[in-house]
Amino acid sequence: QVQLVESGGGLVQAGGSLRLSCATSLSTFSSYNLGWFRQAPGKERQFVAAITSRGCRTYYADSVKERFTISRDNAANTVYLQMNSLQPEDTAVYYCAADVGVLSRYYDSRVYNYWGQGTQVTVSS
């Protein structure tokens, strides 16, 4: 059974930083494209960042560019999301996701096959 487990969420003041981790049980981790999404109360799930299976390409939502960094550690089967300069608008449940296919629509949550349970990020003003 494939499992993705997010951690690192919490409460932080505006301007602060958090580093989210997503540990996976993917047997061929390096073959998967990985993404981070978030969902705020009453909102649709929103693309945050993605990284290709080789780790050579990264993609970011305009709202998080220059503030968030996605990375992966294939040896640890883990994907990270470093979040800096957090703002209240970043408050959401953050989910990691994995897809073994060709990542052509990285921004579309529907292309990802596996999802974690999410970790809450709350940014206070």
Tab-separated table of N, CA and C in Angstrom:
chain	number	residue	atom	x	y	z
A	1	GLN	N	0.833	-1.177	0.000
A	1	GLN	CA	0.000	0.000	0.000
A	1	GLN	C	0.880	1.243	0.000
A	2	VAL	N	0.583	2.157	-0.886
A	2	VAL	CA	1.345	3.390	-0.984
A	2	VAL	C	0.844	4.362	0.066
A	3	GLN	N	1.776	4.925	0.805
A	3	GLN	CA	1.441	5.910	1.817
A	3	GLN	C	2.287	7.156	1.645
A	4	LEU	N	1.651	8.287	1.815
A	4	LEU	CA	2.322	9.573	1.844
A	4	LEU	C	1.909	10.243	3.140
A	5	VAL	N	2.869	10.660	3.921
A	5	VAL	CA	2.592	11.226	5.228
A	5	VAL	C	3.261	12.578	5.344
A	6	GLU	N	2.441	13.614	5.439
A	6	GLU	CA	2.950	14.972	5.584
A	6	GLU	C	3.240	15.278	7.048
A	7	SER	N	4.201	16.141	7.255
A	7	SER	CA	4.504	16.625	8.586
A	7	SER	C	5.136	18.004	8.468
A	8	GLY	N	5.211	18.695	9.580
A	8	GLY	CA	5.862	19.987	9.610
A	8	GLY	C	4.929	21.168	9.682
A	9	GLY	N	3.635	20.922	9.590
A	9	GLY	CA	2.689	22.013	9.688
A	9	GLY	C	2.588	22.526	11.110
A	10	GLY	N	1.903	23.631	11.253
A	10	GLY	CA	1.731	24.222	12.555
A	10	GLY	C	1.293	25.653	12.459
A	11	LEU	N	1.397	26.333	13.575
A	11	LEU	CA	1.018	27.733	13.668
A	11	LEU	C	2.267	28.600	13.621
A	12	VAL	N	2.244	29.586	12.756
A	12	VAL	CA	3.378	30.484	12.617
A	12	VAL	C	2.859	31.893	12.375
A	13	GLN	N	3.606	32.867	12.831
A	13	GLN	CA	3.233	34.250	12.595
A	13	GLN	C	3.630	34.681	11.192
A	14	ALA	N	2.920	35.666	10.691
A	14	ALA	CA	3.236	36.195	9.373
A	14	ALA	C	4.705	36.585	9.289
A	15	GLY	N	5.314	36.220	8.182
A	15	GLY	CA	6.730	36.461	7.995
A	15	GLY	C	7.609	35.302	8.399
A	16	GLY	N	7.034	34.332	9.063
A	16	GLY	CA	7.787	33.185	9.514
A	16	GLY	C	7.950	32.130	8.447
A	17	SER	N	8.583	31.037	8.835
A	17	SER	CA	8.885	29.962	7.905
A	17	SER	C	8.479	28.617	8.478
A	18	LEU	N	8.163	27.713	7.588
A	18	LEU	CA	7.914	26.326	7.929
A	18	LEU	C	8.496	25.456	6.833
A	19	ARG	N	8.891	24.271	7.211
A	19	ARG	CA	9.363	23.291	6.240
A	19	ARG	C	8.491	22.052	6.352
A	20	LEU	N	7.734	21.798	5.307
A	20	LEU	CA	6.896	20.625	5.267
A	20	LEU	C	7.660	19.453	4.673
A	21	SER	N	7.396	18.281	5.198
A	21	SER	CA	7.979	17.060	4.680
A	21	SER	C	6.876	16.094	4.312
A	22	CYS	N	7.126	15.299	3.317
A	22	CYS	CA	6.204	14.248	2.930
A	22	CYS	C	7.008	12.979	2.748
A	23	ALA	N	6.899	12.095	3.703
A	23	ALA	CA	7.569	10.808	3.631
A	23	ALA	C	6.669	9.825	2.900
A	24	THR	N	7.239	9.072	1.998
A	24	THR	CA	6.448	8.161	1.179
A	24	THR	C	6.951	6.741	1.279
A	25	SER	N	6.075	5.823	0.923
A	25	SER	CA	6.432	4.419	0.816
A	25	SER	C	6.503	3.983	-0.639
A	26	LEU	N	6.656	4.911	-1.537
A	26	LEU	CA	6.730	4.604	-2.953
A	26	LEU	C	7.948	3.735	-3.239
A	27	SER	N	7.710	2.588	-3.833
A	27	SER	CA	8.791	1.633	-4.047
A	27	SER	C	9.818	2.121	-5.058
A	28	THR	N	9.377	2.913	-6.001
A	28	THR	CA	10.281	3.509	-6.984
A	28	THR	C	10.107	5.017	-6.933
A	29	PHE	N	10.510	5.572	-5.819
A	29	PHE	CA	10.268	6.980	-5.541
A	29	PHE	C	10.787	7.888	-6.644
A	30	SER	N	11.962	7.583	-7.161
A	30	SER	CA	12.576	8.454	-8.152
A	30	SER	C	11.805	8.495	-9.465
A	31	SER	N	10.863	7.581	-9.657
A	31	SER	CA	10.073	7.549	-10.879
A	31	SER	C	8.843	8.444	-10.809
A	32	TYR	N	8.558	8.974	-9.638
A	32	TYR	CA	7.334	9.728	-9.439
A	32	TYR	C	7.554	11.227	-9.537
A	33	ASN	N	6.605	11.865	-10.180
A	33	ASN	CA	6.487	13.305	-10.077
A	33	ASN	C	5.760	13.613	-8.774
A	34	LEU	N	6.098	14.715	-8.170
A	34	LEU	CA	5.553	15.046	-6.862
A	34	LEU	C	5.014	16.460	-6.859
A	35	GLY	N	3.950	16.636	-6.108
A	35	GLY	CA	3.354	17.955	-6.029
A	35	GLY	C	2.878	18.280	-4.632
A	36	TRP	N	2.753	19.557	-4.386
A	36	TRP	CA	2.134	20.065	-3.172
A	36	TRP	C	0.905	20.872	-3.561
A	37	PHE	N	-0.173	20.614	-2.863
A	37	PHE	CA	-1.414	21.342	-3.039
A	37	PHE	C	-1.878	21.825	-1.684
A	38	ARG	N	-2.773	22.771	-1.698
A	38	ARG	CA	-3.337	23.247	-0.442
A	38	ARG	C	-4.813	23.534	-0.625
A	39	GLN	N	-5.520	23.454	0.473
A	39	GLN	CA	-6.945	23.708	0.452
A	39	GLN	C	-7.330	24.500	1.691
A	40	ALA	N	-7.806	25.693	1.457
A	40	ALA	CA	-8.279	26.549	2.528
A	40	ALA	C	-9.762	26.286	2.756
A	41	PRO	N	-10.270	26.637	3.923
A	41	PRO	CA	-11.688	26.411	4.203
A	41	PRO	C	-12.581	27.059	3.157
A	42	GLY	N	-13.495	26.279	2.632
A	42	GLY	CA	-14.433	26.786	1.651
A	42	GLY	C	-13.868	26.995	0.265
A	43	LYS	N	-12.625	26.600	0.048
A	43	LYS	CA	-11.975	26.803	-1.235
A	43	LYS	C	-11.651	25.474	-1.902
A	44	GLU	N	-11.448	25.538	-3.202
A	44	GLU	CA	-11.018	24.365	-3.943
A	44	GLU	C	-9.542	24.101	-3.692
A	45	ARG	N	-9.154	22.869	-3.898
A	45	ARG	CA	-7.759	22.509	-3.755
A	45	ARG	C	-6.929	23.266	-4.796
A	46	GLN	N	-5.836	23.838	-4.352
A	46	GLN	CA	-5.046	24.741	-5.154
A	46	GLN	C	-3.626	24.217	-5.327
A	47	PHE	N	-3.140	24.307	-6.537
A	47	PHE	CA	-1.772	23.923	-6.817
A	47	PHE	C	-0.800	24.866	-6.130
A	48	VAL	N	0.254	24.302	-5.563
A	48	VAL	CA	1.283	25.089	-4.909
A	48	VAL	C	2.618	24.942	-5.623
A	49	ALA	N	3.078	23.708	-5.768
A	49	ALA	CA	4.385	23.465	-6.364
A	49	ALA	C	4.460	22.035	-6.848
A	50	ALA	N	5.343	21.793	-7.796
A	50	ALA	CA	5.558	20.450	-8.301
A	50	ALA	C	7.012	20.279	-8.697
A	51	ILE	N	7.461	19.041	-8.700
A	51	ILE	CA	8.815	18.715	-9.103
A	51	ILE	C	8.772	17.433	-9.909
A	52	THR	N	9.534	17.391	-10.978
A	52	THR	CA	9.523	16.234	-11.852
A	52	THR	C	10.272	15.073	-11.225
A	53	SER	N	10.084	13.901	-11.801
A	53	SER	CA	10.683	12.694	-11.250
A	53	SER	C	12.193	12.780	-11.170
A	54	ARG	N	12.802	13.444	-12.133
A	54	ARG	CA	14.253	13.609	-12.130
A	54	ARG	C	14.703	14.772	-11.256
A	55	GLY	N	13.780	15.581	-10.841
A	55	GLY	CA	14.121	16.714	-10.007
A	55	GLY	C	14.732	17.879	-10.754
A	56	CYS	N	14.677	17.833	-12.071
A	56	CYS	CA	15.303	18.875	-12.866
A	56	CYS	C	14.397	20.074	-13.115
A	57	ARG	N	13.120	19.874	-12.989
A	57	ARG	CA	12.160	20.948	-13.208
A	57	ARG	C	11.294	21.137	-11.978
A	58	THR	N	11.051	22.370	-11.677
A	58	THR	CA	10.122	22.716	-10.616
A	58	THR	C	9.127	23.728	-11.143
A	59	TYR	N	7.959	23.715	-10.558
A	59	TYR	CA	6.883	24.604	-10.955
A	59	TYR	C	6.237	25.166	-9.704
A	60	TYR	N	5.814	26.404	-9.799
A	60	TYR	CA	5.216	27.074	-8.655
A	60	TYR	C	4.008	27.883	-9.069
A	61	ALA	N	3.042	27.918	-8.181
A	61	ALA	CA	1.943	28.846	-8.357
A	61	ALA	C	2.466	30.268	-8.214
A	62	ASP	N	1.855	31.175	-8.940
A	62	ASP	CA	2.292	32.566	-8.875
A	62	ASP	C	2.245	33.110	-7.452
A	63	SER	N	1.296	32.643	-6.678
A	63	SER	CA	1.112	33.157	-5.333
A	63	SER	C	2.242	32.787	-4.377
A	64	VAL	N	3.050	31.790	-4.737
A	64	VAL	CA	4.108	31.344	-3.830
A	64	VAL	C	5.495	31.481	-4.424
A	65	LYS	N	5.591	31.920	-5.653
A	65	LYS	CA	6.903	32.089	-6.274
A	65	LYS	C	7.772	33.024	-5.443
A	66	GLU	N	9.031	32.692	-5.376
A	66	GLU	CA	10.044	33.462	-4.647
A	66	GLU	C	9.936	33.279	-3.136
A	67	ARG	N	8.929	32.568	-2.689
A	67	ARG	CA	8.773	32.329	-1.256
A	67	ARG	C	8.884	30.854	-0.884
A	68	PHE	N	8.365	29.985	-1.734
A	68	PHE	CA	8.355	28.553	-1.459
A	68	PHE	C	9.359	27.844	-2.355
A	69	THR	N	9.918	26.756	-1.850
A	69	THR	CA	10.837	25.941	-2.616
A	69	THR	C	10.500	24.470	-2.426
A	70	ILE	N	10.283	23.779	-3.522
A	70	ILE	CA	10.050	22.348	-3.468
A	70	ILE	C	11.353	21.625	-3.771
A	71	SER	N	11.584	20.540	-3.070
A	71	SER	CA	12.776	19.740	-3.308
A	71	SER	C	12.466	18.289	-2.972
A	72	ARG	N	13.348	17.412	-3.376
A	72	ARG	CA	13.141	16.001	-3.091
A	72	ARG	C	14.452	15.345	-2.717
A	73	ASP	N	14.347	14.340	-1.885
A	73	ASP	CA	15.478	13.541	-1.468
A	73	ASP	C	15.139	12.104	-1.816
A	74	ASN	N	15.663	11.640	-2.921
A	74	ASN	CA	15.319	10.302	-3.378
A	74	ASN	C	15.816	9.210	-2.432
A	75	ALA	N	16.926	9.460	-1.772
A	75	ALA	CA	17.439	8.486	-0.822
A	75	ALA	C	16.501	8.312	0.361
A	76	ALA	N	15.793	9.373	0.715
A	76	ALA	CA	14.872	9.336	1.844
A	76	ALA	C	13.426	9.152	1.422
A	77	ASN	N	13.179	9.042	0.137
A	77	ASN	CA	11.816	8.916	-0.394
A	77	ASN	C	10.920	10.037	0.126
A	78	THR	N	11.445	11.226	0.148
A	78	THR	CA	10.772	12.344	0.785
A	78	THR	C	10.799	13.575	-0.108
A	79	VAL	N	9.690	14.285	-0.115
A	79	VAL	CA	9.607	15.563	-0.799
A	79	VAL	C	9.369	16.642	0.248
A	80	TYR	N	9.945	17.809	0.018
A	80	TYR	CA	9.877	18.898	0.974
A	80	TYR	C	9.263	20.129	0.344
A	81	LEU	N	8.728	20.955	1.191
A	81	LEU	CA	8.274	22.270	0.776
A	81	LEU	C	8.749	23.270	1.812
A	82	GLN	N	9.745	24.041	1.445
A	82	GLN	CA	10.228	25.107	2.303
A	82	GLN	C	9.394	26.346	2.049
A	83	MET	N	8.780	26.862	3.084
A	83	MET	CA	7.881	28.000	2.964
A	83	MET	C	8.439	29.151	3.785
A	84	ASN	N	8.764	30.212	3.108
A	84	ASN	CA	9.286	31.404	3.754
A	84	ASN	C	8.322	32.563	3.565
A	85	SER	N	8.493	33.574	4.377
A	85	SER	CA	7.665	34.780	4.297
A	85	SER	C	6.185	34.439	4.262
A	86	LEU	N	5.787	33.580	5.151
A	86	LEU	CA	4.402	33.123	5.174
A	86	LEU	C	3.446	34.260	5.502
A	87	GLN	N	2.311	34.206	4.868
A	87	GLN	CA	1.269	35.199	5.051
A	87	GLN	C	-0.025	34.508	5.448
A	88	PRO	N	-0.949	35.236	6.058
A	88	PRO	CA	-2.223	34.616	6.437
A	88	PRO	C	-2.934	33.941	5.276
A	89	GLU	N	-2.740	34.441	4.079
A	89	GLU	CA	-3.358	33.855	2.901
A	89	GLU	C	-2.829	32.463	2.586
A	90	ASP	N	-1.720	32.091	3.201
A	90	ASP	CA	-1.160	30.761	3.010
A	90	ASP	C	-1.806	29.722	3.921
A	91	THR	N	-2.653	30.156	4.811
A	91	THR	CA	-3.312	29.236	5.731
A	91	THR	C	-4.163	28.231	4.966
A	92	ALA	N	-3.901	26.964	5.199
A	92	ALA	CA	-4.601	25.905	4.490
A	92	ALA	C	-4.107	24.565	5.005
A	93	VAL	N	-4.801	23.524	4.601
A	93	VAL	CA	-4.271	22.181	4.753
A	93	VAL	C	-3.423	21.889	3.533
A	94	TYR	N	-2.200	21.472	3.760
A	94	TYR	CA	-1.270	21.199	2.676
A	94	TYR	C	-1.152	19.704	2.454
A	95	TYR	N	-1.248	19.314	1.200
A	95	TYR	CA	-1.203	17.920	0.810
A	95	TYR	C	-0.047	17.675	-0.151
A	96	CYS	N	0.599	16.546	0.004
A	96	CYS	CA	1.542	16.118	-1.013
A	96	CYS	C	0.891	15.046	-1.865
A	97	ALA	N	1.354	14.933	-3.085
A	97	ALA	CA	0.770	14.005	-4.036
A	97	ALA	C	1.854	13.472	-4.957
A	98	ALA	N	1.592	12.298	-5.509
A	98	ALA	CA	2.554	11.645	-6.383
A	98	ALA	C	1.868	11.098	-7.624
A	99	ASP	N	2.595	11.144	-8.718
A	99	ASP	CA	2.101	10.651	-9.992
A	99	ASP	C	3.257	10.011	-10.739
A	100	VAL	N	3.043	8.818	-11.250
A	100	VAL	CA	4.094	8.101	-11.962
A	100	VAL	C	4.083	8.401	-13.454
A	101	GLY	N	3.081	9.078	-13.928
A	101	GLY	CA	2.946	9.341	-15.347
A	101	GLY	C	3.767	10.524	-15.816
A	102	VAL	N	3.508	10.907	-17.045
A	102	VAL	CA	4.145	12.070	-17.635
A	102	VAL	C	3.490	13.317	-17.050
A	103	LEU	N	4.279	14.172	-16.474
A	103	LEU	CA	3.753	15.346	-15.794
A	103	LEU	C	3.593	16.482	-16.784
A	104	SER	N	2.429	16.498	-17.417
A	104	SER	CA	2.121	17.563	-18.359
A	104	SER	C	1.183	18.601	-17.770
A	105	ARG	N	0.327	18.174	-16.849
A	105	ARG	CA	-0.606	19.079	-16.189
A	105	ARG	C	-0.342	19.042	-14.684
A	106	TYR	N	0.816	19.469	-14.308
A	106	TYR	CA	1.271	19.407	-12.925
A	106	TYR	C	0.403	20.211	-11.975
A	107	TYR	N	-0.294	21.189	-12.516
A	107	TYR	CA	-1.135	22.074	-11.730
A	107	TYR	C	-2.507	21.492	-11.447
A	108	ASP	N	-2.822	20.377	-12.075
A	108	ASP	CA	-4.142	19.762	-11.981
A	108	ASP	C	-4.093	18.615	-10.989
A	109	SER	N	-4.807	18.747	-9.893
A	109	SER	CA	-4.795	17.723	-8.863
A	109	SER	C	-5.288	16.374	-9.367
A	110	ARG	N	-6.069	16.383	-10.428
A	110	ARG	CA	-6.656	15.158	-10.931
A	110	ARG	C	-5.656	14.223	-11.572
A	111	VAL	N	-4.464	14.698	-11.903
A	111	VAL	CA	-3.471	13.836	-12.542
A	111	VAL	C	-2.659	13.041	-11.529
A	112	TYR	N	-2.765	13.341	-10.263
A	112	TYR	CA	-1.982	12.664	-9.237
A	112	TYR	C	-2.723	11.446	-8.701
A	113	ASN	N	-2.003	10.365	-8.554
A	113	ASN	CA	-2.600	9.098	-8.161
A	113	ASN	C	-2.638	8.868	-6.660
A	114	TYR	N	-1.677	9.414	-5.950
A	114	TYR	CA	-1.541	9.149	-4.524
A	114	TYR	C	-1.490	10.445	-3.752
A	115	TRP	N	-2.144	10.442	-2.609
A	115	TRP	CA	-2.268	11.636	-1.786
A	115	TRP	C	-2.023	11.328	-0.321
A	116	GLY	N	-1.444	12.294	0.357
A	116	GLY	CA	-1.332	12.208	1.795
A	116	GLY	C	-2.586	12.723	2.464
A	117	GLN	N	-2.594	12.665	3.782
A	117	GLN	CA	-3.749	13.098	4.555
A	117	GLN	C	-3.757	14.593	4.827
A	118	GLY	N	-2.645	15.237	4.620
A	118	GLY	CA	-2.568	16.669	4.788
A	118	GLY	C	-2.014	17.087	6.138
A	119	THR	N	-1.454	18.271	6.163
A	119	THR	CA	-0.973	18.867	7.398
A	119	THR	C	-1.410	20.322	7.431
A	120	GLN	N	-1.898	20.751	8.573
A	120	GLN	CA	-2.454	22.086	8.701
A	120	GLN	C	-1.352	23.121	8.870
A	121	VAL	N	-1.442	24.168	8.079
A	121	VAL	CA	-0.577	25.324	8.216
A	121	VAL	C	-1.457	26.523	8.519
A	122	THR	N	-1.201	27.162	9.629
A	122	THR	CA	-1.961	28.336	10.026
A	122	THR	C	-1.000	29.492	10.234
A	123	VAL	N	-1.245	30.571	9.532
A	123	VAL	CA	-0.402	31.753	9.613
A	123	VAL	C	-1.220	32.873	10.240
A	124	SER	N	-0.775	33.352	11.359
A	124	SER	CA	-1.474	34.413	12.060
A	124	SER	C	-0.879	35.762	11.688
A	125	SER	N	-1.707	36.774	11.777
A	125	SER	CA	-1.267	38.126	11.472
A	125	SER	C	-0.774	38.854	12.694
